[in-house]
Short mmCIF file of C-alpha atoms and ligand atoms in Angstrom, two decimals:
data_model
loop_
_atom_site.label_atom_id
_atom_site.label_comp_id
_atom_site.label_asym_id
_atom_site.label_seq_id
_atom_site.Cartn_x
_atom_site.Cartn_y
_atom_site.Cartn_z
CA MET Q 1 10.87 -37.84 35.90
CA ASN Q 2 14.44 -37.58 34.73
CA VAL Q 3 15.62 -35.17 32.04
CA LEU Q 4 18.98 -35.27 30.37
CA ILE Q 5 19.77 -32.29 28.16
CA SER Q 6 22.71 -31.97 25.85
CA GLY Q 7 23.97 -29.21 23.62
CA ASP Q 8 23.56 -25.47 24.07
CA HIS Q 9 22.46 -23.82 20.78
CA GLN Q 10 19.13 -22.15 20.03
CA PRO Q 11 17.03 -24.83 18.32
CA ILE Q 12 15.15 -24.11 15.09
CA SER Q 13 12.35 -26.45 16.12
CA HIS Q 14 11.49 -28.95 18.86
CA PHE Q 15 10.42 -32.50 18.00
CA VAL Q 16 8.98 -34.89 20.59
CA VAL Q 17 9.85 -38.37 19.35
CA VAL Q 18 7.86 -41.29 20.81
CA PRO Q 19 9.08 -44.76 19.84
CA LEU Q 20 7.40 -48.05 20.73
CA MET Q 21 9.63 -49.84 23.22
CA ALA Q 22 10.90 -52.71 21.08
CA GLN Q 23 14.42 -52.71 19.65
CA GLY Q 24 13.24 -52.81 16.02
CA HIS Q 25 11.12 -49.69 16.68
CA MET Q 26 13.33 -47.74 19.11
CA ILE Q 27 16.51 -48.04 17.07
CA PRO Q 28 15.25 -46.36 13.86
CA MET Q 29 13.39 -43.66 15.83
CA VAL Q 30 16.51 -42.83 17.84
CA ASP Q 31 18.34 -42.58 14.51
CA LEU Q 32 15.57 -40.30 13.19
CA ALA Q 33 15.86 -38.19 16.37
CA LEU Q 34 19.61 -37.88 15.81
CA LEU Q 35 19.04 -36.86 12.18
CA LEU Q 36 16.67 -34.09 13.34
CA ALA Q 37 19.18 -32.98 15.98
CA HIS Q 38 21.94 -32.87 13.34
CA ARG Q 39 19.72 -30.37 11.46
CA GLY Q 40 19.69 -28.06 14.48
CA SER Q 41 16.39 -29.21 16.04
CA LEU Q 42 15.92 -29.89 19.73
CA VAL Q 43 14.70 -33.45 20.20
CA SER Q 44 12.97 -34.90 23.27
CA LEU Q 45 13.01 -38.67 23.03
CA ILE Q 46 10.28 -40.19 25.21
CA THR Q 47 10.99 -43.49 26.92
CA THR Q 48 10.80 -45.37 30.23
CA PRO Q 49 13.45 -46.00 32.93
CA LEU Q 50 14.59 -49.44 31.76
CA ASN Q 51 14.82 -48.34 28.12
CA ALA Q 52 16.58 -45.13 29.13
CA ARG Q 53 19.36 -47.26 30.62
CA ARG Q 54 19.81 -48.96 27.23
CA LEU Q 55 19.82 -45.57 25.50
CA ARG Q 56 22.10 -43.74 27.94
CA ALA Q 57 25.27 -44.46 25.93
CA ILE Q 58 23.79 -43.14 22.67
CA ALA Q 59 22.43 -40.06 24.52
CA ASP Q 60 25.90 -39.44 25.99
CA HIS Q 61 27.39 -39.79 22.52
CA ALA Q 62 24.90 -37.17 21.26
CA THR Q 63 25.95 -34.88 24.13
CA THR Q 64 29.61 -35.11 23.23
CA SER Q 65 28.69 -34.43 19.60
CA ASN Q 66 27.01 -31.21 20.82
CA LEU Q 67 23.50 -32.19 19.66
CA LEU Q 68 20.31 -30.89 21.29
CA PHE Q 69 19.09 -34.30 22.43
CA ARG Q 70 17.01 -34.91 25.58
CA LEU Q 71 16.20 -38.34 26.93
CA ILE Q 72 12.88 -38.08 28.82
CA GLU Q 73 11.95 -40.88 31.20
CA LEU Q 74 8.25 -41.36 31.88
CA PRO Q 75 7.05 -43.99 34.36
CA PHE Q 76 5.76 -47.22 32.80
CA PRO Q 77 2.78 -48.44 34.84
CA CYS Q 78 3.47 -52.19 34.76
CA LYS Q 79 1.46 -52.96 37.89
CA SER Q 80 -1.68 -51.04 36.89
CA ALA Q 81 -1.68 -52.81 33.52
CA GLY Q 82 -1.10 -56.30 34.94
CA LEU Q 83 2.50 -56.68 33.77
CA PRO Q 84 5.42 -58.05 35.79
CA ASP Q 85 7.69 -55.33 37.15
CA GLY Q 86 10.29 -54.06 34.68
CA CYS Q 87 8.48 -55.46 31.62
CA GLU Q 88 9.14 -52.28 29.68
CA ASN Q 89 10.24 -53.60 26.30
CA LEU Q 90 8.62 -56.11 23.93
CA ASP Q 91 11.83 -58.16 23.99
CA LEU Q 92 11.16 -58.86 27.70
CA ILE Q 93 7.73 -60.31 27.04
CA THR Q 94 7.87 -64.06 27.39
CA THR Q 95 4.28 -65.09 26.61
CA VAL Q 96 1.72 -63.74 24.13
CA ASP Q 97 -0.72 -63.21 27.04
CA LEU Q 98 1.38 -60.23 28.12
CA ILE Q 99 1.10 -58.34 24.81
CA ARG Q 100 -2.37 -56.98 25.57
CA PRO Q 101 -1.38 -55.64 29.05
CA PHE Q 102 1.76 -54.13 27.48
CA PHE Q 103 -0.42 -52.05 25.12
CA LYS Q 104 -2.69 -51.13 28.03
CA ALA Q 105 0.35 -49.77 29.91
CA LEU Q 106 1.35 -47.76 26.81
CA ASP Q 107 -2.07 -46.04 26.79
CA LEU Q 108 -1.42 -44.94 30.36
CA MET Q 109 1.60 -42.91 29.21
CA ALA Q 110 -0.66 -40.20 27.69
CA ASP Q 111 -1.24 -38.25 30.92
CA PRO Q 112 2.43 -38.23 32.05
CA LEU Q 113 3.45 -37.07 28.55
CA LYS Q 114 0.88 -34.24 28.62
CA SER Q 115 2.15 -33.19 32.07
CA TYR Q 116 5.73 -33.25 30.88
CA ILE Q 117 4.98 -31.11 27.81
CA ARG Q 118 2.91 -28.66 29.90
CA SER Q 119 5.81 -28.33 32.32
CA GLN Q 120 8.21 -27.30 29.53
CA PRO Q 121 6.70 -24.37 27.59
CA PRO Q 122 6.72 -23.25 24.80
CA SER Q 123 4.82 -25.97 22.92
CA PRO Q 124 6.97 -28.34 20.90
CA THR Q 125 6.83 -27.99 17.12
CA CYS Q 126 5.63 -31.51 16.47
CA ILE Q 127 5.19 -35.00 17.90
CA ILE Q 128 6.52 -37.90 15.81
CA SER Q 129 5.21 -41.14 17.22
CA ASP Q 130 5.50 -44.76 16.20
CA GLN Q 131 2.51 -46.12 14.30
CA CYS Q 132 1.97 -48.48 17.26
CA MET Q 133 1.52 -45.57 19.72
CA PRO Q 134 -2.01 -44.34 18.80
CA TRP Q 135 -2.48 -42.84 22.30
CA THR Q 136 -0.29 -39.89 21.24
CA MET Q 137 -3.30 -38.64 19.22
CA GLU Q 138 -4.99 -37.63 22.47
CA VAL Q 139 -1.82 -35.74 23.53
CA SER Q 140 -1.52 -33.83 20.25
CA ASP Q 141 -5.28 -33.08 20.14
CA ASP Q 142 -5.42 -31.83 23.74
CA LEU Q 143 -2.30 -29.68 23.41
CA ASN Q 144 -2.94 -28.66 19.79
CA ILE Q 145 0.46 -29.87 18.54
CA PRO Q 146 1.00 -31.26 15.01
CA ARG Q 147 1.62 -35.02 14.92
CA LEU Q 148 3.36 -37.23 12.37
CA VAL Q 149 3.31 -41.03 12.33
CA PHE Q 150 6.53 -43.00 11.85
CA HIS Q 151 6.16 -46.32 10.05
CA GLY Q 152 8.80 -48.97 10.84
CA PRO Q 153 8.17 -51.39 7.92
CA SER Q 154 9.02 -51.09 4.21
CA CYS Q 155 6.74 -49.05 1.96
CA PHE Q 156 6.31 -52.26 -0.06
CA PHE Q 157 4.73 -53.94 2.99
CA LEU Q 158 2.56 -50.92 3.74
CA LEU Q 159 1.27 -50.74 0.18
CA CYS Q 160 0.69 -54.50 -0.24
CA THR Q 161 -1.33 -54.71 2.99
CA LEU Q 162 -3.27 -51.58 2.00
CA LYS Q 163 -4.14 -53.09 -1.39
CA LEU Q 164 -5.19 -56.39 0.21
CA ALA Q 165 -7.45 -54.50 2.63
CA GLU Q 166 -8.90 -52.28 -0.14
CA HIS Q 167 -9.79 -55.40 -2.14
CA LYS Q 168 -11.19 -57.07 1.01
CA LEU Q 169 -8.88 -60.06 0.55
CA TYR Q 170 -8.33 -60.43 4.31
CA GLU Q 171 -12.04 -61.27 4.58
CA LYS Q 172 -12.58 -63.06 1.26
CA VAL Q 173 -9.68 -65.52 1.61
CA THR Q 174 -10.48 -67.95 4.41
CA ASP Q 175 -7.84 -70.68 3.88
CA VAL Q 176 -4.57 -69.32 5.33
CA HIS Q 177 -2.56 -71.54 2.96
CA GLU Q 178 -4.28 -70.34 -0.24
CA ILE Q 179 -1.86 -68.50 -2.52
CA PHE Q 180 -3.17 -65.31 -4.16
CA THR Q 181 -1.76 -62.29 -6.00
CA VAL Q 182 -1.48 -58.85 -4.39
CA PRO Q 183 -3.68 -56.64 -6.62
CA ASP Q 184 -2.70 -53.43 -8.46
CA LEU Q 185 1.10 -53.89 -8.34
CA PRO Q 186 3.49 -53.65 -11.32
CA GLN Q 187 4.96 -57.09 -10.43
CA ARG Q 188 3.16 -60.36 -9.79
CA ILE Q 189 3.59 -60.82 -6.01
CA GLU Q 190 2.07 -64.02 -4.61
CA VAL Q 191 1.41 -64.59 -0.93
CA ASN Q 192 -0.76 -66.54 1.45
CA LYS Q 193 -2.63 -64.79 4.27
CA LEU Q 194 -0.02 -65.65 6.90
CA MET Q 195 2.74 -64.08 4.79
CA ALA Q 196 0.80 -60.83 4.47
CA GLN Q 197 -0.43 -60.35 8.02
CA ARG Q 198 -1.03 -56.79 9.16
CA PHE Q 199 0.19 -55.52 12.52
CA PHE Q 200 -2.31 -56.32 15.33
CA ASP Q 201 -4.40 -58.55 13.06
CA ARG Q 202 -5.42 -60.91 15.88
CA PRO Q 203 -8.86 -61.15 17.49
CA GLU Q 204 -7.63 -59.90 20.91
CA MET Q 205 -5.87 -56.89 19.35
CA LYS Q 206 -8.69 -55.69 17.05
CA ASP Q 207 -9.37 -52.58 19.16
CA VAL Q 208 -5.67 -51.60 19.04
CA MET Q 209 -5.69 -52.07 15.26
CA GLN Q 210 -8.68 -49.76 14.99
CA GLN Q 211 -7.03 -47.12 17.19
CA VAL Q 212 -3.87 -47.34 15.09
CA GLU Q 213 -5.88 -46.77 11.89
CA GLU Q 214 -7.77 -43.82 13.40
CA ALA Q 215 -4.60 -42.20 14.74
CA GLU Q 216 -2.95 -42.57 11.35
CA ASP Q 217 -5.95 -41.14 9.46
CA ALA Q 218 -6.02 -38.13 11.80
CA SER Q 219 -2.24 -37.53 11.62
CA ASP Q 220 -0.57 -34.66 9.76
CA GLY Q 221 1.64 -36.94 7.67
CA LEU Q 222 3.68 -40.14 7.53
CA VAL Q 223 7.42 -40.70 7.89
CA LEU Q 224 9.06 -43.75 6.28
CA ASN Q 225 12.46 -45.32 6.81
CA THR Q 226 13.29 -45.98 3.17
CA PHE Q 227 14.65 -44.02 0.20
CA TYR Q 228 13.12 -43.00 -3.08
CA LYS Q 229 15.29 -45.03 -5.46
CA LEU Q 230 14.73 -48.22 -3.49
CA GLU Q 231 10.93 -48.18 -3.57
CA SER Q 232 10.01 -45.31 -5.92
CA TRP Q 233 6.88 -46.86 -7.48
CA TYR Q 234 5.62 -48.07 -4.10
CA ILE Q 235 6.23 -44.71 -2.40
CA GLU Q 236 4.37 -42.79 -5.14
CA GLU Q 237 1.44 -45.20 -5.09
CA TYR Q 238 1.33 -45.27 -1.30
CA ARG Q 239 1.27 -41.46 -1.15
CA ARG Q 240 -1.57 -41.43 -3.70
CA SER Q 241 -3.51 -44.12 -1.82
CA VAL Q 242 -3.28 -42.55 1.65
CA GLY Q 243 -3.78 -38.99 0.36
CA LYS Q 244 -1.33 -37.56 2.88
CA GLU Q 245 2.14 -36.09 3.04
CA VAL Q 246 4.67 -38.96 3.01
CA TRP Q 247 8.39 -38.39 3.63
CA ALA Q 248 10.96 -41.13 2.89
CA VAL Q 249 13.95 -40.12 5.02
CA GLY Q 250 16.14 -43.26 5.21
CA PRO Q 251 18.15 -45.33 5.58
CA VAL Q 252 18.22 -43.64 9.00
CA SER Q 253 21.04 -45.97 10.16
CA LEU Q 254 23.37 -43.92 7.95
CA VAL Q 255 23.18 -41.08 10.50
CA HIS Q 256 26.05 -42.89 12.24
CA LYS Q 257 29.25 -41.79 10.57
CA ASP Q 258 31.68 -42.82 13.31
CA ALA Q 259 32.33 -46.10 15.12
CA GLY Q 260 31.44 -44.46 18.48
CA GLY Q 261 27.75 -44.03 17.58
CA MET Q 262 27.49 -47.37 15.75
CA ALA Q 263 29.04 -49.31 18.63
CA VAL Q 264 26.41 -48.16 21.16
CA ARG Q 265 23.41 -48.25 18.81
CA GLY Q 266 20.45 -50.20 20.18
CA ASP Q 267 21.80 -51.37 23.47
CA GLY Q 268 24.88 -49.49 24.51
CA CYS Q 269 25.08 -51.30 27.84
CA ALA Q 270 25.08 -54.86 26.59
CA GLY Q 271 27.30 -56.66 24.24
CA ILE Q 272 30.15 -58.75 23.15
CA ASP Q 273 33.85 -58.20 23.22
CA LYS Q 274 33.61 -56.12 20.06
CA GLY Q 275 37.36 -55.94 19.48
CA SER Q 276 37.83 -59.68 18.97
CA VAL Q 277 35.12 -59.90 16.26
CA PHE Q 278 36.68 -57.10 14.25
CA GLU Q 279 40.16 -58.50 14.74
CA TRP Q 280 38.88 -61.82 13.36
CA LEU Q 281 37.13 -60.10 10.44
CA ASP Q 282 40.25 -58.03 9.68
CA GLY Q 283 42.07 -61.27 8.89
CA ARG Q 284 39.54 -62.46 6.30
CA GLU Q 285 39.38 -61.88 2.56
CA LYS Q 286 37.09 -59.15 1.19
CA GLY Q 287 33.46 -60.31 0.86
CA SER Q 288 34.20 -63.84 2.11
CA VAL Q 289 32.25 -63.90 5.40
CA LEU Q 290 28.54 -64.57 5.93
CA PHE Q 291 26.98 -62.72 8.90
CA ILE Q 292 24.00 -64.47 10.47
CA SER Q 293 21.56 -62.68 12.76
CA PHE Q 294 17.80 -62.84 13.19
CA GLY Q 295 17.16 -59.53 14.94
CA SER Q 296 16.03 -58.86 18.48
CA LEU Q 297 12.85 -60.94 18.85
CA VAL Q 298 13.29 -64.26 16.97
CA ARG Q 299 14.20 -67.22 19.19
CA THR Q 300 15.60 -70.22 17.30
CA ARG Q 301 15.13 -73.71 18.78
CA LYS Q 302 17.97 -76.18 19.13
CA LYS Q 303 16.77 -78.44 16.31
CA GLN Q 304 16.88 -75.52 13.88
CA LEU Q 305 20.19 -74.16 15.26
CA VAL Q 306 21.76 -77.58 14.57
CA GLU Q 307 20.49 -77.56 10.97
CA ILE Q 308 21.86 -74.05 10.41
CA GLY Q 309 25.21 -75.11 11.90
CA ALA Q 310 25.44 -78.22 9.71
CA GLY Q 311 24.46 -76.21 6.62
CA LEU Q 312 27.14 -73.62 7.33
CA GLU Q 313 29.81 -76.28 7.84
CA GLY Q 314 28.70 -78.05 4.66
CA SER Q 315 28.92 -74.85 2.62
CA GLY Q 316 32.57 -74.24 3.52
CA VAL Q 317 31.81 -70.51 3.83
CA ALA Q 318 33.36 -68.50 6.71
CA PHE Q 319 30.80 -66.99 9.11
CA VAL Q 320 30.06 -64.78 12.09
CA TRP Q 321 26.88 -66.07 13.74
CA ALA Q 322 25.01 -64.05 16.36
CA VAL Q 323 23.26 -66.42 18.79
CA LYS Q 324 21.07 -64.84 21.46
CA GLU Q 325 21.53 -65.61 25.14
CA ALA Q 326 17.78 -66.25 25.34
CA GLU Q 327 18.21 -69.10 22.83
CA GLU Q 328 20.58 -70.95 25.10
CA ASN Q 329 19.80 -73.69 27.57
CA GLU Q 330 22.01 -76.48 28.89
CA GLU Q 331 21.53 -78.65 25.81
CA VAL Q 332 22.07 -75.78 23.34
CA SER Q 333 25.16 -74.52 25.23
CA LYS Q 334 26.80 -77.94 25.07
CA TRP Q 335 26.17 -78.32 21.34
CA LEU Q 336 27.16 -74.72 20.68
CA SER Q 337 30.48 -74.91 22.53
CA GLU Q 338 31.51 -78.04 20.56
CA PHE Q 339 30.42 -76.43 17.30
CA GLU Q 340 32.22 -73.21 18.16
CA GLU Q 341 35.45 -74.93 19.14
CA ARG Q 342 35.49 -77.06 15.99
CA ASN Q 343 35.02 -74.04 13.72
CA ARG Q 344 37.27 -71.70 15.66
CA ASN Q 345 40.09 -74.24 15.46
CA ARG Q 346 39.65 -74.43 11.69
CA SER Q 347 39.42 -70.63 11.69
CA ARG Q 348 36.14 -71.05 9.83
CA GLY Q 349 33.65 -69.28 12.00
CA LEU Q 350 32.87 -67.26 15.06
CA ILE Q 351 29.85 -67.40 17.36
CA VAL Q 352 28.98 -64.09 19.04
CA LYS Q 353 26.57 -63.88 21.94
CA GLY Q 354 24.56 -60.99 23.30
CA TRP Q 355 23.92 -57.68 21.57
CA VAL Q 356 26.20 -57.22 18.55
CA PRO Q 357 27.01 -53.97 16.69
CA GLN Q 358 25.22 -55.13 13.55
CA VAL Q 359 25.67 -52.02 11.41
CA MET Q 360 29.43 -52.06 12.07
CA ILE Q 361 29.69 -55.75 11.20
CA LEU Q 362 27.69 -55.33 7.97
CA LYS Q 363 29.97 -52.48 6.93
CA HIS Q 364 33.15 -54.49 7.43
CA PRO Q 365 34.77 -55.22 4.02
CA ALA Q 366 35.16 -58.93 4.87
CA VAL Q 367 31.38 -59.37 5.13
CA GLY Q 368 29.96 -60.48 1.77
CA GLY Q 369 26.54 -61.81 2.76
CA PHE Q 370 23.87 -61.55 5.46
CA MET Q 371 21.54 -64.34 6.54
CA THR Q 372 18.63 -62.30 7.91
CA HIS Q 373 15.09 -62.69 9.23
CA CYS Q 374 14.17 -59.69 7.01
CA GLY Q 375 13.14 -57.32 9.79
CA TRP Q 376 12.96 -54.03 7.93
CA ASN Q 377 15.81 -52.41 9.86
CA SER Q 378 18.15 -55.33 9.19
CA THR Q 379 17.09 -55.45 5.53
CA LEU Q 380 17.68 -51.74 5.01
CA GLU Q 381 21.00 -51.90 6.88
CA ALA Q 382 22.12 -54.64 4.46
CA VAL Q 383 20.98 -52.49 1.51
CA ALA Q 384 22.89 -49.49 2.91
CA ALA Q 385 26.02 -51.64 3.32
CA GLY Q 386 25.62 -53.09 -0.21
CA VAL Q 387 25.50 -56.67 1.10
CA PRO Q 388 23.37 -59.41 -0.59
CA MET Q 389 21.08 -61.50 1.61
CA VAL Q 390 20.05 -65.05 2.42
CA THR Q 391 16.46 -64.36 3.43
CA TRP Q 392 14.71 -66.27 6.21
CA PRO Q 393 11.51 -64.49 7.32
CA HIS Q 394 9.92 -65.55 10.62
CA PHE Q 395 6.80 -63.41 11.14
CA SER Q 396 4.99 -60.10 10.60
CA ASP Q 397 6.18 -57.82 7.78
CA GLN Q 398 9.27 -60.00 7.21
CA PHE Q 399 7.67 -62.15 4.47
CA LEU Q 400 6.75 -59.16 2.32
CA ASN Q 401 10.17 -57.58 2.96
CA GLU Q 402 11.64 -60.85 1.64
CA LYS Q 403 9.50 -60.56 -1.51
CA LEU Q 404 10.87 -57.06 -2.07
CA VAL Q 405 14.48 -58.21 -1.62
CA VAL Q 406 14.27 -61.42 -3.67
CA GLU Q 407 11.66 -60.69 -6.36
CA VAL Q 408 11.80 -56.92 -6.85
CA LEU Q 409 15.33 -55.81 -5.93
CA ARG Q 410 16.90 -59.21 -6.75
CA MET Q 411 19.61 -58.86 -4.12
CA GLY Q 412 18.89 -62.00 -2.13
CA ILE Q 413 17.85 -65.65 -2.23
CA GLY Q 414 15.26 -67.14 0.11
CA VAL Q 415 15.60 -70.35 2.10
CA GLY Q 416 11.99 -71.08 1.13
CA VAL Q 417 9.95 -70.51 4.31
CA LYS Q 418 6.25 -69.98 3.67
CA LEU Q 419 4.85 -70.01 7.22
CA PRO Q 420 5.50 -67.88 10.29
CA SER Q 421 7.54 -69.64 12.96
CA PHE Q 422 5.36 -68.05 15.66
CA TYR Q 423 2.62 -70.61 15.14
CA GLN Q 424 3.60 -73.46 17.41
CA ALA Q 425 1.58 -76.00 15.43
CA MET Q 426 3.48 -75.07 12.31
CA LEU Q 427 6.99 -75.15 13.73
CA GLU Q 428 7.84 -78.45 12.05
CA GLU Q 429 6.61 -77.18 8.68
CA ALA Q 430 8.61 -73.97 9.16
CA MET Q 431 11.90 -75.90 9.75
CA VAL Q 432 14.63 -75.55 7.12
CA GLY Q 433 16.98 -78.51 6.63
CA ARG Q 434 20.80 -78.39 6.42
CA GLU Q 435 20.89 -79.19 2.68
CA LYS Q 436 18.73 -76.18 1.87
CA VAL Q 437 20.81 -73.91 4.14
CA GLU Q 438 24.04 -75.12 2.50
CA MET Q 439 22.68 -74.71 -1.04
CA VAL Q 440 21.38 -71.15 -0.54
CA VAL Q 441 24.51 -70.03 1.31
CA ARG Q 442 26.66 -71.32 -1.57
CA ARG Q 443 24.48 -69.59 -4.19
CA VAL Q 444 24.82 -66.23 -2.43
CA MET Q 445 28.46 -66.49 -1.32
CA CYS Q 446 30.35 -68.66 -3.79
CA GLY Q 447 30.61 -66.54 -6.95
CA GLY Q 448 29.05 -67.77 -10.19
CA GLU Q 449 27.04 -65.53 -12.49
CA GLU Q 450 23.98 -65.42 -10.23
CA GLY Q 451 26.01 -64.47 -7.12
CA GLU Q 452 28.09 -61.89 -8.97
CA GLU Q 453 25.04 -60.15 -10.43
CA MET Q 454 23.42 -60.00 -7.03
CA ARG Q 455 26.59 -58.59 -5.51
CA LYS Q 456 26.71 -55.90 -8.22
CA ARG Q 457 23.07 -54.93 -7.69
CA ALA Q 458 23.59 -54.82 -3.92
CA TRP Q 459 26.64 -52.59 -4.30
CA GLU Q 460 24.74 -50.21 -6.64
CA LEU Q 461 21.82 -49.95 -4.21
CA GLY Q 462 24.25 -49.28 -1.36
CA GLU Q 463 25.69 -46.36 -3.36
CA LYS Q 464 22.19 -45.01 -4.01
CA ALA Q 465 21.33 -45.30 -0.30
CA ARG Q 466 24.41 -43.29 0.70
CA LYS Q 467 23.68 -40.63 -1.96
CA ALA Q 468 20.05 -40.31 -0.76
CA MET Q 469 21.28 -39.35 2.72
CA GLU Q 470 23.94 -36.86 1.58
CA ASP Q 471 23.31 -33.10 1.40
CA GLY Q 472 21.04 -32.68 -1.67
CA GLY Q 473 20.01 -36.36 -1.78
CA SER Q 474 16.32 -37.35 -1.80
CA SER Q 475 16.10 -38.38 1.88
CA TYR Q 476 18.08 -35.33 2.97
CA GLU Q 477 15.71 -33.05 1.05
CA ASN Q 478 12.66 -34.90 2.38
CA LEU Q 479 13.81 -34.35 5.94
CA SER Q 480 14.24 -30.62 5.21
CA SER Q 481 10.73 -30.59 3.78
CA LEU Q 482 9.35 -32.43 6.85
CA ILE Q 483 10.97 -29.92 9.24
CA GLY Q 484 9.63 -26.99 7.18
CA TYR Q 485 6.14 -28.48 7.00
CA ALA Q 486 5.97 -29.22 10.74
CA THR Q 487 7.28 -25.75 11.61
CA GLY Q 488 4.68 -24.14 9.34
CA LEU Q 489 1.84 -26.21 10.83
CA ALA Q 490 2.95 -25.39 14.38
CA ALA Q 491 3.10 -21.66 13.59
CA ASN Q 492 -0.47 -21.76 12.20
CA ARG Q 493 -1.83 -23.81 15.06
CA GLY Q 494 -0.29 -21.88 17.89
CA GLY Q 495 -0.33 -24.74 20.42
CA GLU Q 496 -1.77 -24.58 23.92
CA LEU Q 497 1.46 -23.33 25.46
CA GLN Q 498 2.57 -20.60 23.02
N1 UDP Z 501 20.43 -55.36 16.26
C1 UDP Z 501 21.72 -55.11 16.67
N2 UDP Z 501 22.36 -56.07 17.37
C2 UDP Z 501 21.79 -57.27 17.67
C3 UDP Z 501 20.48 -57.53 17.22
C4 UDP Z 501 19.82 -56.55 16.50
O1 UDP Z 501 22.28 -54.03 16.43
O2 UDP Z 501 22.45 -58.10 18.30
C5 UDP Z 501 19.68 -54.27 15.58
C6 UDP Z 501 19.67 -54.38 14.08
O3 UDP Z 501 20.81 -53.74 13.54
C7 UDP Z 501 18.38 -53.66 13.74
C8 UDP Z 501 17.46 -53.97 14.92
O4 UDP Z 501 18.33 -54.37 15.98
O5 UDP Z 501 18.58 -52.27 13.69
C9 UDP Z 501 16.50 -55.10 14.66
O6 UDP Z 501 15.44 -54.61 13.91
P1 UDP Z 501 14.75 -55.47 12.78
O7 UDP Z 501 13.65 -54.64 12.21
O8 UDP Z 501 15.74 -55.95 11.80
O9 UDP Z 501 14.20 -56.75 13.51
P2 UDP Z 501 13.40 -57.03 14.88
O10 UDP Z 501 14.39 -57.09 15.96
O11 UDP Z 501 12.40 -55.91 15.04
O12 UDP Z 501 12.76 -58.36 14.61
#
């Protein structure tokens, strides 16, 4: 077990933060941990050796900023769970058959975490664990420590899926293509079952889904990465429906005020030659560049990459396009290098490979649009940067996040996907042709009344996001309230190690 401790003040409280090991889950929880540390709390961030290597740079950055931030490495029992060695992050899982063993290995982290906490008295103030880490309930129960659950997705997604479950629509609707309305919402939101899938809603994961629900019901409150003015109605209704304390404390990405933290966010070890991207962006007109990235898990096939490329070229819009190394093979590399050379020569576009500093790119003044898969982190980062979106959901909560962006917030236009790309049999149906790509990119990027109004709304929401996180803003105050609540609970409970 390896412990890295930074900072040297007396903490006001001690939070044990337990993220699921997937980039879209770790990144916001590390940001939340940093926010707590900025408020004078000691934070122990629980992870495994491989993930600790990815987080080392951000932990070092916290150290130099004098924050009380510990990175705690617990062993990840790949072998006992039937996983290949080193398979410690969901982005390293290559087949769906490995998802079940991955969750089995997570369950086996309970005992090492209990031992770690017992070895470091006094008891921590509170555990904050990802919704997908229900095994932390056993740790908090055994050690008598308060526990909060962190939800990664939008409140809109959480509420829609809750309403669908309350009205038994997951059981009543049997045709996955049937379109129906989400009940009890102020807007008419229409979905099919595949667009409104809950986490773990697959036959082989039913037991995990049940554990997740139980751990959430038994928790002391829920933490959301959103802000009041973005989802006010949904937050109020969600709080009423779950009957628990709910704190909206985001956008947590705004914890990074300097380029140092932003540059190493997510995967400080990997990455592109960051300088050349920013040099290229520096030479472009304000708001003229479209940034394209589909998060950490989506893998786009060559046929679809070619259609995106042709659509971009057809639109005439300048672009920075993040293509993942895992998407490349011999055929893709050949096509990509020709495409890249052609566009680089015309100074029209840039392909970036590997892990890119997304938050920094979105904040660059030259970036005027974001083609996104609508992962909640990416969506909220675009909101925080005031950048309108071309929305292209692929799976999970992304379809409902798209509905929020396009139909409620009206700061994006969809490419029109109605089916998850995960379903092999549906891949052809989920394809988007070059004409559609070109048309939507033009609508978002090339002025006109529609584009201008969207840009204005995006800018206003970006301002509101920044205000929410400032001293006195709603998210700032909610985090104060969360710290106070957790400290009060811990004092009443006493904890095993007091
Ligand atoms: N991200 C990044 N660089 C990359 C790819 C992704 O910084 O090259 C970050 C992105 O800013 C976001 C997270 O990874 O914070 C992805 O989370 P999201 O919920 O958007 O999607 P997921 O990866 O879970 O599908």
